[in-house]
Structures are given as C-alpha cells and as structure tokens.
Coordinates of C-alpha atoms in Angstrom, one line a residue:
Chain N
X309 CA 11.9 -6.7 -18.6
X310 CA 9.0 -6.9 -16.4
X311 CA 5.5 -8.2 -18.7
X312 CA 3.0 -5.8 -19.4
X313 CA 0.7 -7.3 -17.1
X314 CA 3.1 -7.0 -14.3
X315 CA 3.9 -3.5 -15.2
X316 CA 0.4 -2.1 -15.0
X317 CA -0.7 -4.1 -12.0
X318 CA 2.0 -1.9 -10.2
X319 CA 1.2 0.9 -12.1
X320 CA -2.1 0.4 -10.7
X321 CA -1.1 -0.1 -7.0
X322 CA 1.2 2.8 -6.9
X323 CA -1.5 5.1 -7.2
X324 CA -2.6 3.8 -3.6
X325 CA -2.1 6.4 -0.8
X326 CA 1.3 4.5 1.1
X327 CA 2.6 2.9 -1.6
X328 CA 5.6 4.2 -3.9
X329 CA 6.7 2.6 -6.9
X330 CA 9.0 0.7 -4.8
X331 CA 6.3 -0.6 -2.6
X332 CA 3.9 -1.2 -5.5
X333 CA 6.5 -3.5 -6.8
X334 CA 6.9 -5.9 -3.3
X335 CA 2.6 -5.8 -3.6
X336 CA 2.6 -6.6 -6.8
X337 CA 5.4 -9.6 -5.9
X338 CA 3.2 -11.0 -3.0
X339 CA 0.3 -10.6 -5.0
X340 CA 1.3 -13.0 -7.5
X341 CA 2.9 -15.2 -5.1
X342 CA -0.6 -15.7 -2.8
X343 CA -2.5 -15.8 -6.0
X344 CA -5.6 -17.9 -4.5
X345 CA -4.9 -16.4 -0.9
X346 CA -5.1 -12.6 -1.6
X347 CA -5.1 -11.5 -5.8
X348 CA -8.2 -13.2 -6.5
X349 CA -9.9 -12.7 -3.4
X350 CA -8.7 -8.7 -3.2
X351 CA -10.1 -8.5 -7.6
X352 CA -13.1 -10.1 -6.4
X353 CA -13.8 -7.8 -3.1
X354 CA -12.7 -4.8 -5.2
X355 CA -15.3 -5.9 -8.5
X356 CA -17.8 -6.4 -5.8
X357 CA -17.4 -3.8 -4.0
X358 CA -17.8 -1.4 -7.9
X359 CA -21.0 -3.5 -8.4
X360 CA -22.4 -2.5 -4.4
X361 CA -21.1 0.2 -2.8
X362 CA -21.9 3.5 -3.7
X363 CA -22.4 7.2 -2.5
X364 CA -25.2 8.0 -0.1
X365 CA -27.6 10.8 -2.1
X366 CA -28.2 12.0 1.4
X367 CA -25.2 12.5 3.2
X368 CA -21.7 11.0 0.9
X369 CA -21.2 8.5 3.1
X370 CA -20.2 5.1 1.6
X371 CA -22.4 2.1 1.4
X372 CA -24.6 -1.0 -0.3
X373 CA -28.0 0.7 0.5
X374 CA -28.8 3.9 -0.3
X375 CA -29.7 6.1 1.8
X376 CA -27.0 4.7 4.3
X377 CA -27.2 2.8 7.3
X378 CA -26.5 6.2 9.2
X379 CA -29.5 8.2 7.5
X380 CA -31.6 5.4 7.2
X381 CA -31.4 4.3 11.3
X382 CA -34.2 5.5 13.3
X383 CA -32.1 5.3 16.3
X384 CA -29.7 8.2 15.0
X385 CA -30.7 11.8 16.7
X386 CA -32.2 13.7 14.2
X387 CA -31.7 17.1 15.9
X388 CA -27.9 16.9 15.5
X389 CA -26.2 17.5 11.8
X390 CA -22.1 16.4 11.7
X391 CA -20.3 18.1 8.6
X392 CA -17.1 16.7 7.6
X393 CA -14.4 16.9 4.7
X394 CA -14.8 13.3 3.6
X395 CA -15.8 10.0 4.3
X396 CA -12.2 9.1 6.3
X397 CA -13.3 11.8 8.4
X398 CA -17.3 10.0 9.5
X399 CA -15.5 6.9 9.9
X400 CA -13.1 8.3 12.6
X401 CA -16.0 9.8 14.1
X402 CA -18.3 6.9 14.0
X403 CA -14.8 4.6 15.4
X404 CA -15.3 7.7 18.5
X405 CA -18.9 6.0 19.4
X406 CA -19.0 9.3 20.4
X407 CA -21.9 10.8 18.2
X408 CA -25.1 9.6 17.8
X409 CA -26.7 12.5 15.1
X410 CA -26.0 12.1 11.2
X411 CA -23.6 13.3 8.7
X412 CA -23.3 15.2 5.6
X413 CA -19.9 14.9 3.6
X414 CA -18.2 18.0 2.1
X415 CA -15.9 16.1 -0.1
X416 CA -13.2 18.4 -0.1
X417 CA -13.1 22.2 1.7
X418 CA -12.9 25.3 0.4
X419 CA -9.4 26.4 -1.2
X420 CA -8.3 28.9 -3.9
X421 CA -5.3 27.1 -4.1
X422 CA -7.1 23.9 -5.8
X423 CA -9.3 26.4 -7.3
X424 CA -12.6 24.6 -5.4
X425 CA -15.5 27.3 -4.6
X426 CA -18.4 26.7 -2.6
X427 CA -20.5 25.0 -5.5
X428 CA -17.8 22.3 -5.3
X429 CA -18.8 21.4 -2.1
X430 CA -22.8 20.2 -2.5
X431 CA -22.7 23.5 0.5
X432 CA -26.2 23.8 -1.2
X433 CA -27.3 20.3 0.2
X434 CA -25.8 21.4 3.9
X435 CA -28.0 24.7 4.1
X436 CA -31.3 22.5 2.8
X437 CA -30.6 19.7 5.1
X438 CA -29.5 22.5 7.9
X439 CA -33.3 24.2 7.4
X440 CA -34.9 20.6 8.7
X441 CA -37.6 21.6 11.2
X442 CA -36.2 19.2 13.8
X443 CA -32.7 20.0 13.2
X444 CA -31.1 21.9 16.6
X445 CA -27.4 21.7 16.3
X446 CA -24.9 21.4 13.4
X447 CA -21.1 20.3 14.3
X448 CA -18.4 21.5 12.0
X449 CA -16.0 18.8 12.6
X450 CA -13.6 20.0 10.0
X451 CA -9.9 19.8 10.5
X452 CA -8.4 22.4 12.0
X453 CA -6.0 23.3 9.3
X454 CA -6.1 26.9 7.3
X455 CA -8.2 25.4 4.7
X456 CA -10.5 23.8 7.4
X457 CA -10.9 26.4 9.6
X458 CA -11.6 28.6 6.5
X459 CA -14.3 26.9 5.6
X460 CA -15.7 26.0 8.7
X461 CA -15.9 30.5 8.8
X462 CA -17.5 30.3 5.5
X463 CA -20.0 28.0 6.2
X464 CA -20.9 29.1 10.0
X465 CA -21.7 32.6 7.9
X466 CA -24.4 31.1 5.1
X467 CA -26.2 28.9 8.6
X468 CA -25.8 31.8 10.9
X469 CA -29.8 33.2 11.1
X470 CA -31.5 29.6 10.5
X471 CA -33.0 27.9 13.2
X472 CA -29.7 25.4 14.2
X473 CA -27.2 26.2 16.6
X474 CA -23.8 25.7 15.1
X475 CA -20.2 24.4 17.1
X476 CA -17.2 23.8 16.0
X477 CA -14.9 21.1 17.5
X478 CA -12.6 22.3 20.5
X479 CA -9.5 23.3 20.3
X480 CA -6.6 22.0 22.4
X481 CA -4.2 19.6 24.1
X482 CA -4.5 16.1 22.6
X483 CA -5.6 13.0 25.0
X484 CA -1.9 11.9 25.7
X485 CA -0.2 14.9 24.2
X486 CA 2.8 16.2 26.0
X487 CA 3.5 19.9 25.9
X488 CA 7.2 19.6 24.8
X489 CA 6.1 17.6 21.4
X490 CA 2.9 20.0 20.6
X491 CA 3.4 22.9 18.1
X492 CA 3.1 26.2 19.5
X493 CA -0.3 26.9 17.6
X494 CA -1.8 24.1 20.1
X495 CA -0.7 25.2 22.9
X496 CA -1.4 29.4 22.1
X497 CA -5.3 27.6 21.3
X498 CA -4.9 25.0 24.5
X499 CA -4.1 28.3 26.7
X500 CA -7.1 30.9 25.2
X501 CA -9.4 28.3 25.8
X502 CA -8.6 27.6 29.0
X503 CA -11.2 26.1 31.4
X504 CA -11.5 26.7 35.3
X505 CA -11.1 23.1 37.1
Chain D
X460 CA -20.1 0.7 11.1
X461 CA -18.8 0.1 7.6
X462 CA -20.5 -2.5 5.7
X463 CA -18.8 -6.1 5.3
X464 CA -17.9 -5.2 1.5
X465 CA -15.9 -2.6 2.8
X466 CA -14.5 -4.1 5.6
X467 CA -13.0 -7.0 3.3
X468 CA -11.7 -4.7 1.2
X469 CA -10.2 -3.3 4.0
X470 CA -8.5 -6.2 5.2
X471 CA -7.6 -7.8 2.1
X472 CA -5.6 -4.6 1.6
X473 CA -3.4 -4.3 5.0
X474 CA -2.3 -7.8 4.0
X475 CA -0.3 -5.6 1.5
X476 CA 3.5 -5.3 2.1
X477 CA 3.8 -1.1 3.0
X478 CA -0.2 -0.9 3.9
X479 CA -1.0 -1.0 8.1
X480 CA -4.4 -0.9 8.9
X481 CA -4.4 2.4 8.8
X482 CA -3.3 2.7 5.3
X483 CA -5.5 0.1 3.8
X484 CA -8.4 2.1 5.0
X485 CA -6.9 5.4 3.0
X486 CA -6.8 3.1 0.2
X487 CA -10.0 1.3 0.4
X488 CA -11.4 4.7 0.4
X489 CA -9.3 6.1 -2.4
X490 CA -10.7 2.9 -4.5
X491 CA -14.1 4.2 -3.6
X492 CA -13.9 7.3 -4.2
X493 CA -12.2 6.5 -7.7
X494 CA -14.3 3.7 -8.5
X495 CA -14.4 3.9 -12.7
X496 CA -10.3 5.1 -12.9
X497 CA -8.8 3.2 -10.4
X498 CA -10.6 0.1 -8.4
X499 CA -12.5 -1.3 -11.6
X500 CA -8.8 -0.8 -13.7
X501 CA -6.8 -2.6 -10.5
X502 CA -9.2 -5.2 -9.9
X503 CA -9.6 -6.2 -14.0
X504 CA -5.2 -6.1 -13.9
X505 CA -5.7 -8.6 -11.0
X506 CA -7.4 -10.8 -12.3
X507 CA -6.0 -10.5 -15.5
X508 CA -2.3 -11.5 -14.1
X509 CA -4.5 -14.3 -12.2
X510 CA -5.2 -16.3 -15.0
X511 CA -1.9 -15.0 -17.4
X512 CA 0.9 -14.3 -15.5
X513 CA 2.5 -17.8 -13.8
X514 CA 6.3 -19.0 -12.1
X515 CA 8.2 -20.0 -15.4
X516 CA 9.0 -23.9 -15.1
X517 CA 12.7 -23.5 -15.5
X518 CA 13.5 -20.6 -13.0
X519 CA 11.0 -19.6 -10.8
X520 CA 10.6 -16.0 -12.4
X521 CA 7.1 -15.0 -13.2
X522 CA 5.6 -14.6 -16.9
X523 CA 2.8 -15.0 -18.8
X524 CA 5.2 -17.2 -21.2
X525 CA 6.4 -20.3 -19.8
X526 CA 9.4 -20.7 -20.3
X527 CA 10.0 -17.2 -19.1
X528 CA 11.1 -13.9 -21.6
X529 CA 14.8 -14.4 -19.7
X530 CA 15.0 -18.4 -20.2
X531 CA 13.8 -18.5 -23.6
X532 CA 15.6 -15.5 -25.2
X533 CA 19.0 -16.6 -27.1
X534 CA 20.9 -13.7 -26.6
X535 CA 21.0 -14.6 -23.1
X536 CA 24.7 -16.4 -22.6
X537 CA 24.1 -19.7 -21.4
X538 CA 27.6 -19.9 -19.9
X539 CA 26.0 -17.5 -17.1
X540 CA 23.7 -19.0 -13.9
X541 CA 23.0 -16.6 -11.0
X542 CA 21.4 -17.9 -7.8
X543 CA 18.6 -14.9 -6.3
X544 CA 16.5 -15.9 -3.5
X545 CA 13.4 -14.6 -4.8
X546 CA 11.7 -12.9 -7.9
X547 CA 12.4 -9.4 -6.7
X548 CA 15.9 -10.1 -6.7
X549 CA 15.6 -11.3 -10.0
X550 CA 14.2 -7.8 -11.1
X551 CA 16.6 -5.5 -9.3
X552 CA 19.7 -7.2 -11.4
X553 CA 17.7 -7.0 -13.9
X554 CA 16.9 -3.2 -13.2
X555 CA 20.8 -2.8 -13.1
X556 CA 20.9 -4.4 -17.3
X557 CA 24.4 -5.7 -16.1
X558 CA 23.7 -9.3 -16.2
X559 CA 23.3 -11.2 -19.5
X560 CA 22.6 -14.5 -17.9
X561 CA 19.8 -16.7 -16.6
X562 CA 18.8 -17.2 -13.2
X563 CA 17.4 -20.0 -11.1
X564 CA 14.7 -18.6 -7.9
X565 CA 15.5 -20.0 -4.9
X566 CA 12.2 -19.2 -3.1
X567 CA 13.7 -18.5 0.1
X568 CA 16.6 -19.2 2.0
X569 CA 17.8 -21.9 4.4
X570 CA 16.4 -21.2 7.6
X571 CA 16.3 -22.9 10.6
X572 CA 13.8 -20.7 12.5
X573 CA 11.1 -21.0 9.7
X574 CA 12.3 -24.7 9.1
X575 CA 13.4 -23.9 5.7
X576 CA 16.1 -26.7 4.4
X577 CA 17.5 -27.6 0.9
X578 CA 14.5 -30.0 -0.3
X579 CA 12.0 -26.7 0.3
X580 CA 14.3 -24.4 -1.8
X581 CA 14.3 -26.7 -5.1
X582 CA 18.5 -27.2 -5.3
X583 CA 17.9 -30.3 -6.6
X584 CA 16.8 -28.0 -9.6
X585 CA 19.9 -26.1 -9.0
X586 CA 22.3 -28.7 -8.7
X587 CA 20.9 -30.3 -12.3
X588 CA 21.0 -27.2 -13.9
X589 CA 24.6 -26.3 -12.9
X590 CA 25.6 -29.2 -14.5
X591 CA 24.7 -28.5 -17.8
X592 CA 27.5 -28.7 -20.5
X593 CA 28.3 -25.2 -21.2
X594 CA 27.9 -23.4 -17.7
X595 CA 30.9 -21.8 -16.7
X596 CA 30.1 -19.8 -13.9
X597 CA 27.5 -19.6 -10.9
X598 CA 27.2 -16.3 -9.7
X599 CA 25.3 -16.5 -6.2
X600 CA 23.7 -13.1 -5.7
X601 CA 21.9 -13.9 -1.5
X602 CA 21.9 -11.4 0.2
X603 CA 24.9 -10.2 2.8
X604 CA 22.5 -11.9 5.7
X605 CA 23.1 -14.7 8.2
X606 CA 20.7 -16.4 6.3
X607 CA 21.7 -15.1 2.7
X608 CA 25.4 -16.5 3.4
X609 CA 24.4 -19.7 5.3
X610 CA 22.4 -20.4 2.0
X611 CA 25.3 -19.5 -0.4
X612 CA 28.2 -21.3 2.1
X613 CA 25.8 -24.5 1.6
X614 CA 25.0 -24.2 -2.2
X615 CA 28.8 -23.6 -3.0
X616 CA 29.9 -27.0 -1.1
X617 CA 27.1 -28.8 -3.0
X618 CA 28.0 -27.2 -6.2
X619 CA 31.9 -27.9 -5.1
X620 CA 33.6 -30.2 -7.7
X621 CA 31.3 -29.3 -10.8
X622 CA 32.8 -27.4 -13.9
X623 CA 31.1 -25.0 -13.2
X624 CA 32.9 -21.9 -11.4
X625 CA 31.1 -20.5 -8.2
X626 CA 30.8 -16.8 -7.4
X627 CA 29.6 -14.4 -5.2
X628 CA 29.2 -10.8 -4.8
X629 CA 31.5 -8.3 -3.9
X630 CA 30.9 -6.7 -0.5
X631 CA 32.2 -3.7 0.8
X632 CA 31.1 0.2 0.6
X633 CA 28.0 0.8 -1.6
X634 CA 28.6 3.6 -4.2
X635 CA 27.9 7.1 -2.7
X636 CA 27.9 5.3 0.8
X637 CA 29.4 7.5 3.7
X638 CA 31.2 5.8 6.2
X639 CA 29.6 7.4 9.4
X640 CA 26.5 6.1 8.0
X641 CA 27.7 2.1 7.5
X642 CA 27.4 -0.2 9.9
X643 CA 30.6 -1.6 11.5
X644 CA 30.2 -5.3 9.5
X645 CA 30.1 -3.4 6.3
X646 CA 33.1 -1.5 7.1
X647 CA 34.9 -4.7 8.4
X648 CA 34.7 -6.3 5.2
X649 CA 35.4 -3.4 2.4
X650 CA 38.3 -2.9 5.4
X651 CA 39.3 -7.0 4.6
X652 CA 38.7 -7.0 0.9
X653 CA 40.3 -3.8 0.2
X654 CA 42.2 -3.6 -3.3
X655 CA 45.1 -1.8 -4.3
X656 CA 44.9 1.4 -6.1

C-alpha cells in the first residue's frame, strides 16, 4: 500500500541503531513532511559526507583529512598510544578532554563467538606503532566486558617486552554510582582495588 | 573534535523521531562505517522520494502519483470517507486491510495550545468533499484524545445536516488488553458502551 520509494526509505532507516520498523516508519513520515527542512539537507550531509570523510590509514579514526586531525596535531603527546574498540569509543574519550596522546582503533575485539582472530583486528598496526622510539605508554581503554577484557590480556601479552609501558583503565565505582544499583562484579572490582584515603 | 561534516550529520539525525543525541551519533557512525551499503543507498532513497514522492491533491496522503494509489483506484467504494489526522494514520488502517474507502488527511488537529483551528486543518476540503453525491458515510478515525475528540465533536456539527452519515470509532477494551493494565477512562467507556452478549 505504501510506494516503493516509501518502502525502501524505511527499509533503509531501520537498519539505524534505535530505530525499529516502527520507528523507521514515523522517520520516514517526518522526513517527507520537512522535505526542504531535514530530507534534502540530511541526503546532502550524508552524499557529502561519502564523498569526504573517510578512515584515518593511521589510527581508524574518522575524518576529511587523512591522517586525522588527532595524528596529524603537533600538540598531541606522542609518548602516549590510546587503543580502543571503535571510533564511538575515541569520541567518548576525546568528549573526556581528558587525554592528550593519540589513538589507534581496533575495530572490533577479539571473539570466537563472531569468529574474529587477531588478523581481524589491524593488531599488526598496534605492535608497529607500539615499537615508535618515542612511544612510553600504551592505554588499553577497552570495555571492560568478557570480550574486552579478553582482548585487552591478549594484546598486553604480544606488547609485553617492547619498550612502552602498558595500563589498562581502572576498575570501579562509577562517578555518581550508588552501591544499591551497581552489579556485584563492580563492586567485588571496586573493593580489590581499593585505595587508602 | 569531530569535523563539521560529521557534526551535521549528526544533528540532522537527532532531529529524527526515536534518535536522541546520543542515538544519532551511533547512527552517524554506523553510516560511516557502512558507507557503500548503507549511507550512499539511504541518502540516494532520500533524495529520490525528494523529487518523486509528494501529498496527493485530493487527500493529503503521500505518493509519487498524484492523485494518490488510494484516490485513484476504482475498487475503492466511493460511498466510504474516513477522517485521519495525519498520514500515519492513514497507513495503520490501511495496515489493518479493513477499510475499502478513501480518506481525507487532516494534518493535525484543533488545538488551542498550538493555535491550530479549522482554516489550518483544510475542512473546507472536508466539508466539500463530504458533500459529494454518492457518500454515505463519514467514518472519523481521531484519536481517543482531548484533542482527537474536540476535533471530531467539531467536524461532526459541521458535517451535521449533510446526507452523509457520520461515524466514529468504537472505544472500549483493545483485543488481548488486560484490565489491570488499562487506564481507568478506557475502562469507563467499554464499562458505558457495553453490549449484550
């Protein structure tokens, strides 16, 4: 009953993480309702953003330029390496303000489940970029689920011996986190790595 | 941090019905990160229902026909107008394949918070087309709102008078609803229209 055009434009949009077929429907709705406010403008930031923005050959990261603003600023501490599981993981760091080193992007971590090995991960890239001369540190700011923390292991074995420290991210209670509405594997991880105040 | 392409995209995206900030972020990376299967296919369906797909002249729906699919197929008995307030009403009784009608779109409904009255909701339209020859009924399927009722209260004393018949829906217990789970209006009125079995 619904056009062909209508039906793959929601087809489309329901492949968007949030959106069910339901939701893909109201999108598509208000989509053709604000035609000149938000369709065109949203098919004209999504064709330009397929013409500009592509992967950083250095690090993964997103961008127009290549290497990306991250590798390519001077400012950035070139002693500190950040490895994380995708680019939704640098942009909450970067949102932190917190770290001023570069990036390298996984794209995925290691699981036999999804049947991805190491030579899925470009791990070969990390130990090359993790041999700089000027590299002290590398962060494994991967999530700390089974598959995260099982790759963080993996990959804290191939760097142990080269000439950077590596860290993991602490474990613990969340800014704001209450006690009663934190699972029991944070709290057991809060309490073992408990610090003297 | 992220370059203006991306930050567009971004927001173009939590303008979305279902997508937060949050969300349109996920997204924006998703269409990145699936750049030949996804954002290039979305953005081309855009602007493809851009220039195609347009509100049909007689009844709001949209189509890339004008008249639309419904208005101009005679199978369609023309004895049969029902009232929606907006396109996707118009495809969820069409989803239920139970009405073999046309339909006229309101728009909206009257409101007097967002200063919505009869000359912004096209009745005019209405009234003229309820007063074609062989109409026999107007089914007025608004929702069971305030402002869904106020809307179908006024259309039915300006529609009072014509040979046309003027419905509305039933309301009362929706199929497979449980009656701890209804609110106490819904309850009310299955309780006042309740039939003899």
């Amino acid at each position: 009953m619904v056009g062909p055009e209508i039906e793959r434009l929601i087809q489309l949009l329901a492949r968007l993480p949030g959106l069910g077929p339901r939701s893909a429907r109201r999108a598509a709705l208000k989509l053709l309702e604000r035609r000149e406010t938000l369709m065109e403008p949203l098919a004209r930031a999504m064709t330009d953003a397929a013409a500009r923005v592509a992967p950083c050959r250095l690090c993964g990261n997103f961008d127009t330029v290549d290497p990306c603003a991250i590798c390519a600023d001077p400012r950035r501490d070139p002693t500190l390496l950040c490895v994380v599981e995708d680019v939704a993981a640098l942009w909450a760091m970067e949102r932190t303000g917190s770290f001023r080193g570069r990036y390298i992007v996984l794209g995925g971590l290691l699981s036999a489940l999804d049947g991805l090995g190491p030579e899925d991960l470009g791990i070969d890239r990390l130990i090359e970029r993790a041999a700089a001369p000027d590299l002290a540190e590398v962060i494994l700011a991967l999530p700390a689920t089974v598959e995260g923390q099982t790759t963080a292991h993996y990959l804290a074995e191939r760097l142990a011996g080269g000439r950077a420290a590596v860290f993991g991210l602490a474990q613990g209670v969340p800014i704001g986190g209450d006690l009663d509405h934190l699972d029991d594997g944070t709290i057991t991880a809060a309490l073992r790595a408990r610090r003297r105040v």
